[in-house]
Amino acid sequence: MKYIGRRGFMTGAAIAGGATALASEGSLAATAATATFDAVKAGARANGRDDDHSALQSLFDKLQPGQMVSFPPGRYHLGKPLSLNVGQTVLVGFGAVFDNTVMLNARELRVLGLTVYGSPREGFRVARGQGGHFEALSAHENHGPGF
């Protein structure tokens, strides 16, 4: 189990067999545990061809603090950068690969296992990332400055 705790927000998260298990305490963690969204069930195809931007951005725009998005393994094609602006949310995507910038514009985010490969810009852009926890992120062969 990988511990991502900070001030009681969440005591830990683990990925096993494609399923996400949460061990939590406190009201925000309980909310995250009960409000988990699957990116593919929200309309993303993750096939590397169809543009997943509108489905994912729509999901991100509806998130509330304390909620979680799980990205099943696959290649997520983004016609333009994806932007998360809601703090205290969790993104988990071991095996999820994006081909455009993922902008993380909020505080106290928990982001685990995402990869950006071949973006025309930077892989990740982090703004207002105070109190965030970023683990196992990778960016490869991107064409912008930064990470």
Backbone as numpy.savetxt, mean C-alpha at the origin, in Angstrom:
# Nx Ny Nz CAx CAy CAz Cx Cy Cz
6.26 -13.35 12.40 5.41 -12.17 12.40 6.30 -10.93 12.40
5.98 -9.97 11.55 6.74 -8.73 11.47 6.01 -7.69 12.30
6.69 -7.12 13.27 6.07 -6.14 14.15 6.19 -4.75 13.57
5.08 -4.06 13.50 5.05 -2.71 12.96 4.42 -1.76 13.95
4.48 -2.13 15.24 3.80 -1.36 16.27 4.38 0.01 16.50
3.53 0.93 16.85 3.92 2.27 17.25 2.74 2.87 17.97
2.94 3.21 19.21 1.90 3.85 20.02 0.58 3.09 20.00
0.63 1.77 19.97 -0.59 0.98 20.04 -1.41 0.95 18.77
-0.90 1.53 17.66 -1.69 1.53 16.41 -1.92 0.12 15.93
-0.87 -0.67 15.95 -0.99 -2.05 15.50 0.18 -2.83 16.08
-0.08 -4.02 16.60 1.02 -4.77 17.18 1.75 -5.62 16.17
1.13 -5.99 15.06 1.87 -6.78 14.09 1.05 -7.16 12.89
1.74 -7.55 11.83 1.08 -8.05 10.62 1.95 -9.15 10.03
1.32 -10.15 9.46 2.06 -11.23 8.84 1.36 -11.64 7.55
2.14 -12.06 6.59 1.60 -12.55 5.34 1.94 -14.04 5.28
0.94 -14.87 5.09 1.18 -16.30 5.01 0.19 -16.90 4.02
0.71 -17.57 3.02 -0.15 -18.23 2.05 -1.09 -17.28 1.32
-0.69 -16.04 1.12 -1.52 -15.08 0.41 -2.56 -14.42 1.28
-2.71 -14.87 2.51 -3.71 -14.28 3.40 -3.02 -13.31 4.34
-3.75 -12.30 4.74 -3.21 -11.32 5.67 -3.80 -11.58 7.04
-2.94 -11.74 8.04 -3.39 -11.94 9.40 -2.97 -10.74 10.22
-3.87 -10.21 11.00 -3.55 -9.07 11.83 -3.73 -9.43 13.30
-2.76 -9.05 14.08 -2.90 -9.12 15.53 -2.93 -7.68 15.99
-4.00 -7.27 16.63 -4.14 -5.85 16.90 -4.68 -5.57 18.29
-4.49 -4.32 18.68 -5.04 -3.83 19.93 -5.32 -2.35 19.75
-6.24 -1.82 20.51 -6.57 -0.40 20.38 -7.63 -0.19 19.31
-8.32 0.93 19.37 -9.45 1.15 18.47 -9.04 1.30 17.02
-7.92 1.97 16.73 -7.51 2.12 15.33 -7.15 0.78 14.73
-6.46 -0.07 15.48 -6.09 -1.36 14.96 -7.31 -2.23 14.74
-8.27 -2.17 15.63 -9.50 -2.95 15.46 -10.22 -2.52 14.19
-10.24 -1.22 13.92 -10.85 -0.73 12.70 -10.11 -1.27 11.49
-8.78 -1.25 11.52 -8.00 -1.75 10.39 -8.26 -3.24 10.18
-8.39 -3.99 11.26 -8.60 -5.43 11.14 -9.96 -5.74 10.53
-10.97 -4.93 10.78 -12.30 -5.20 10.26 -12.55 -4.52 8.93
-11.73 -3.57 8.53 -11.92 -2.85 7.27 -10.72 -3.08 6.37
-10.63 -4.29 5.83 -9.56 -4.64 4.92 -10.14 -4.77 3.52
-9.53 -4.10 2.57 -10.01 -4.11 1.20 -9.00 -4.83 0.31
-9.48 -5.68 -0.56 -8.66 -6.39 -1.53 -8.67 -5.57 -2.82
-7.50 -5.21 -3.33 -7.40 -4.36 -4.52 -8.04 -5.00 -5.74
-7.91 -6.31 -5.90 -8.50 -6.98 -7.06 -10.02 -7.02 -6.93
-10.53 -7.27 -5.74 -11.98 -7.25 -5.55 -12.56 -5.86 -5.73
-11.71 -4.83 -5.58 -12.15 -3.44 -5.78 -12.08 -3.04 -7.26
-11.66 -3.94 -8.13 -11.68 -3.65 -9.56 -10.36 -3.67 -10.28
-9.25 -3.76 -9.57 -7.94 -3.82 -10.23 -7.79 -5.19 -10.89
-7.13 -5.24 -12.03 -6.93 -6.51 -12.74 -5.61 -7.19 -12.39
-4.58 -6.40 -12.13 -3.24 -6.91 -11.79 -2.70 -7.87 -12.84
-3.00 -7.57 -14.12 -2.53 -8.43 -15.20 -1.40 -7.80 -16.01
-1.01 -6.55 -15.67 0.07 -5.88 -16.36 -0.32 -5.20 -17.65
-1.56 -5.38 -18.11 -2.03 -4.77 -19.36 -3.10 -3.71 -19.12
-4.16 -4.08 -18.42 -5.27 -3.16 -18.18 -4.86 -2.10 -17.15
-5.31 -0.85 -17.37 -4.95 0.24 -16.47 -5.72 0.11 -15.15
-4.99 -0.12 -14.08 -5.58 -0.28 -12.75 -5.69 1.03 -11.98
-5.22 2.14 -12.57 -5.19 3.41 -11.84 -6.56 3.83 -11.32
-7.58 3.87 -12.16 -8.87 4.40 -11.71 -9.49 3.56 -10.60
-9.39 2.23 -10.69 -9.94 1.37 -9.64 -9.20 1.59 -8.31
-7.85 1.66 -8.38 -7.08 1.82 -7.16 -7.21 3.23 -6.58
-7.19 4.25 -7.43 -7.33 5.62 -6.92 -8.70 5.81 -6.29
-9.73 5.23 -6.89 -11.08 5.31 -6.31 -11.11 4.63 -4.94
-10.46 3.49 -4.82 -10.37 2.80 -3.52 -9.62 3.66 -2.51
-8.47 4.22 -2.91 -7.69 5.07 -2.01 -8.49 6.29 -1.57
-9.26 6.87 -2.47 -10.03 8.08 -2.14 -11.15 7.80 -1.15
-11.59 6.56 -1.04 -12.68 6.19 -0.12 -12.16 5.71 1.24
-10.86 5.50 1.36 -10.30 4.99 2.62 -10.50 5.97 3.76
-10.66 5.42 4.95 -10.73 6.18 6.19 -9.52 5.79 7.04
-9.09 6.66 7.95 -7.96 6.30 8.82 -8.22 4.96 9.52
-7.18 4.14 9.57 -7.26 2.85 10.25 -7.63 1.70 9.33
-7.90 1.96 8.06 -8.27 0.89 7.15 -7.04 0.35 6.41
-7.22 -0.81 5.77 -6.10 -1.52 5.15 -6.46 -1.93 3.73
-5.47 -1.88 2.82 -5.63 -2.38 1.46 -4.60 -3.49 1.26
-5.08 -4.63 0.80 -4.22 -5.77 0.50 -4.13 -5.90 -1.02
-2.91 -5.99 -1.54 -2.68 -6.15 -2.97 -2.23 -7.58 -3.23
-3.07 -8.40 -3.84 -2.63 -9.75 -4.19 -1.45 -9.67 -5.16
-0.59 -10.69 -5.20 0.53 -10.67 -6.13 0.06 -10.47 -7.57
0.79 -9.66 -8.30 0.47 -9.40 -9.70 1.14 -8.13 -10.15
0.97 -7.80 -11.42 1.55 -6.59 -12.00 0.43 -5.58 -12.21
0.49 -4.46 -11.50 -0.53 -3.42 -11.55 -0.06 -2.32 -12.50
-0.72 -2.22 -13.66 -0.39 -1.17 -14.62 -1.10 0.12 -14.20
-0.34 1.20 -14.09 -0.88 2.51 -13.71 -0.60 3.49 -14.83
-1.65 4.01 -15.47 -1.50 4.99 -16.53 -0.96 6.31 -16.04
-1.13 6.58 -14.75 -0.56 7.77 -14.13 -0.29 7.45 -12.66
0.46 8.32 -11.96 0.81 8.03 -10.56 -0.41 7.82 -9.67
-0.24 6.96 -8.70 -1.27 6.65 -7.71 -0.95 7.42 -6.44
-1.96 8.01 -5.79 -1.72 8.87 -4.64 -2.59 8.48 -3.45
-1.93 8.19 -2.32 -2.63 7.90 -1.06 -2.52 9.12 -0.16
-3.65 9.68 0.23 -3.67 10.92 1.03 -4.32 10.76 2.40
-4.66 9.55 2.80 -5.33 9.30 4.08 -4.35 8.66 5.04
-4.11 9.30 6.17 -3.17 8.80 7.15 -3.70 7.62 7.93
-2.83 7.01 8.68 -3.12 5.88 9.55 -3.77 4.74 8.78
-3.31 4.51 7.54 -3.78 3.40 6.75 -2.64 2.43 6.50
-2.99 1.23 6.09 -2.01 0.17 5.90 -2.13 -0.35 4.46
-0.99 -0.47 3.77 -0.93 -1.09 2.45 -0.01 -2.29 2.54
-0.49 -3.46 2.12 0.31 -4.67 2.16 0.25 -5.32 0.79
1.42 -5.58 0.20 1.41 -6.14 -1.15 2.65 -6.91 -1.50
3.01 -7.92 -0.75 4.16 -8.74 -1.11 3.85 -9.45 -2.42
4.65 -9.18 -3.45 4.41 -9.74 -4.76 3.64 -8.81 -5.68
3.25 -7.63 -5.20 2.55 -6.64 -6.02 3.58 -5.71 -6.65
3.53 -5.57 -7.98 4.48 -4.74 -8.72 3.70 -3.68 -9.48
4.09 -2.41 -9.30 3.45 -1.28 -9.97 4.41 -0.73 -11.01
3.88 -0.14 -12.10 4.75 0.39 -13.14 4.70 1.91 -13.25
4.23 2.57 -12.19 4.25 4.03 -12.14 4.38 4.44 -10.68
4.65 5.70 -10.44 4.91 6.22 -9.11 3.75 5.97 -8.15
4.09 5.58 -6.92 3.12 5.48 -5.83 3.47 6.62 -4.87
2.57 7.60 -4.76 2.79 8.77 -3.90 2.12 8.53 -2.55
2.90 8.61 -1.50 2.42 8.37 -0.14 2.41 9.72 0.58
1.25 10.36 0.61 1.13 11.75 1.07 0.37 11.85 2.39
0.71 11.06 3.36 -0.01 11.11 4.62 0.89 10.65 5.77
0.46 10.93 6.97 1.22 10.55 8.16 0.79 9.19 8.68
1.71 8.57 9.39 1.49 7.30 10.07 0.94 6.22 9.15
1.54 6.11 7.97 1.21 5.04 7.05 2.02 3.80 7.41
1.48 2.64 7.10 2.21 1.39 7.22 2.18 0.79 5.82
3.34 0.68 5.18 3.41 0.19 3.81 4.42 -0.94 3.78
3.97 -2.13 3.35 4.79 -3.33 3.40 4.78 -4.06 2.06
5.95 -4.32 1.52 6.10 -5.26 0.42 5.79 -4.77 -0.98
5.63 -3.49 -1.23 5.31 -3.01 -2.57 6.58 -2.82 -3.40
6.45 -3.01 -4.70 7.55 -2.81 -5.65 7.07 -1.92 -6.78
7.91 -0.96 -7.18 7.65 -0.17 -8.38 8.79 -0.48 -9.35
8.42 -0.90 -10.56 9.40 -1.32 -11.56 9.10 -0.62 -12.88
10.06 0.13 -13.41 9.93 0.73 -14.73 9.06 1.97 -14.81
8.94 2.72 -13.73 8.14 3.94 -13.73 8.82 5.03 -14.58
8.02 5.85 -15.29 8.62 6.97 -16.01 9.09 8.07 -15.06
8.74 7.97 -13.80 9.15 8.90 -12.75 9.85 8.10 -11.66
9.92 8.69 -10.45 10.48 7.93 -9.34 9.53 6.79 -8.97
10.04 5.83 -8.21 9.21 4.70 -7.79 8.21 5.10 -6.72
8.73 5.62 -5.60 7.88 6.07 -4.50 8.17 7.53 -4.23
7.16 8.28 -3.90 7.33 9.66 -3.44 6.63 9.73 -2.08
7.40 10.06 -1.06 6.86 10.13 0.30 6.84 11.59 0.74
5.67 12.08 1.09 5.50 13.43 1.62 4.69 13.33 2.91
5.01 14.13 3.85 4.32 14.10 5.15 4.34 12.70 5.74
5.45 11.99 5.57 5.55 10.61 6.02 5.89 10.44 7.48
5.71 11.47 8.28 6.08 11.40 9.69 5.35 10.25 10.38
6.09 9.48 11.14 5.51 8.39 11.91 5.19 7.17 11.07
5.60 7.15 9.81 5.29 6.03 8.95 6.24 4.86 9.15
5.80 3.71 8.72 6.63 2.51 8.75 6.62 1.93 7.34
7.77 1.84 6.73 7.91 1.34 5.37 8.87 0.16 5.41
8.38 -0.98 4.98 9.19 -2.19 5.07 9.12 -2.97 3.76
10.27 -3.45 3.31 10.39 -4.29 2.12 9.84 -3.61 0.87
10.05 -2.28 0.75 9.69 -1.57 -0.47 10.88 -1.66 -1.41
10.61 -1.76 -2.70 11.71 -1.76 -3.66 11.30 -0.99 -4.91
12.29 -0.34 -5.52 12.09 0.44 -6.73 13.22 0.11 -7.68
12.89 -0.32 -8.90 13.89 -0.77 -9.86 13.63 -0.17 -11.23
14.71 0.25 -11.89 14.69 0.74 -13.27 13.64 1.84 -13.49
13.51 2.74 -12.52 12.61 3.88 -12.65 13.42 5.05 -13.22
12.72 6.03 -13.82 13.40 7.07 -14.58 13.37 8.44 -13.93
12.90 8.56 -12.72 12.88 9.85 -12.04 13.89 9.87 -10.92
14.09 11.06 -10.35 15.01 11.16 -9.21 14.38 10.56 -7.95
15.20 10.16 -7.06 14.71 9.68 -5.77 14.38 8.19 -5.79
13.67 7.78 -4.77 13.38 6.35 -4.53 12.15 5.93 -5.26
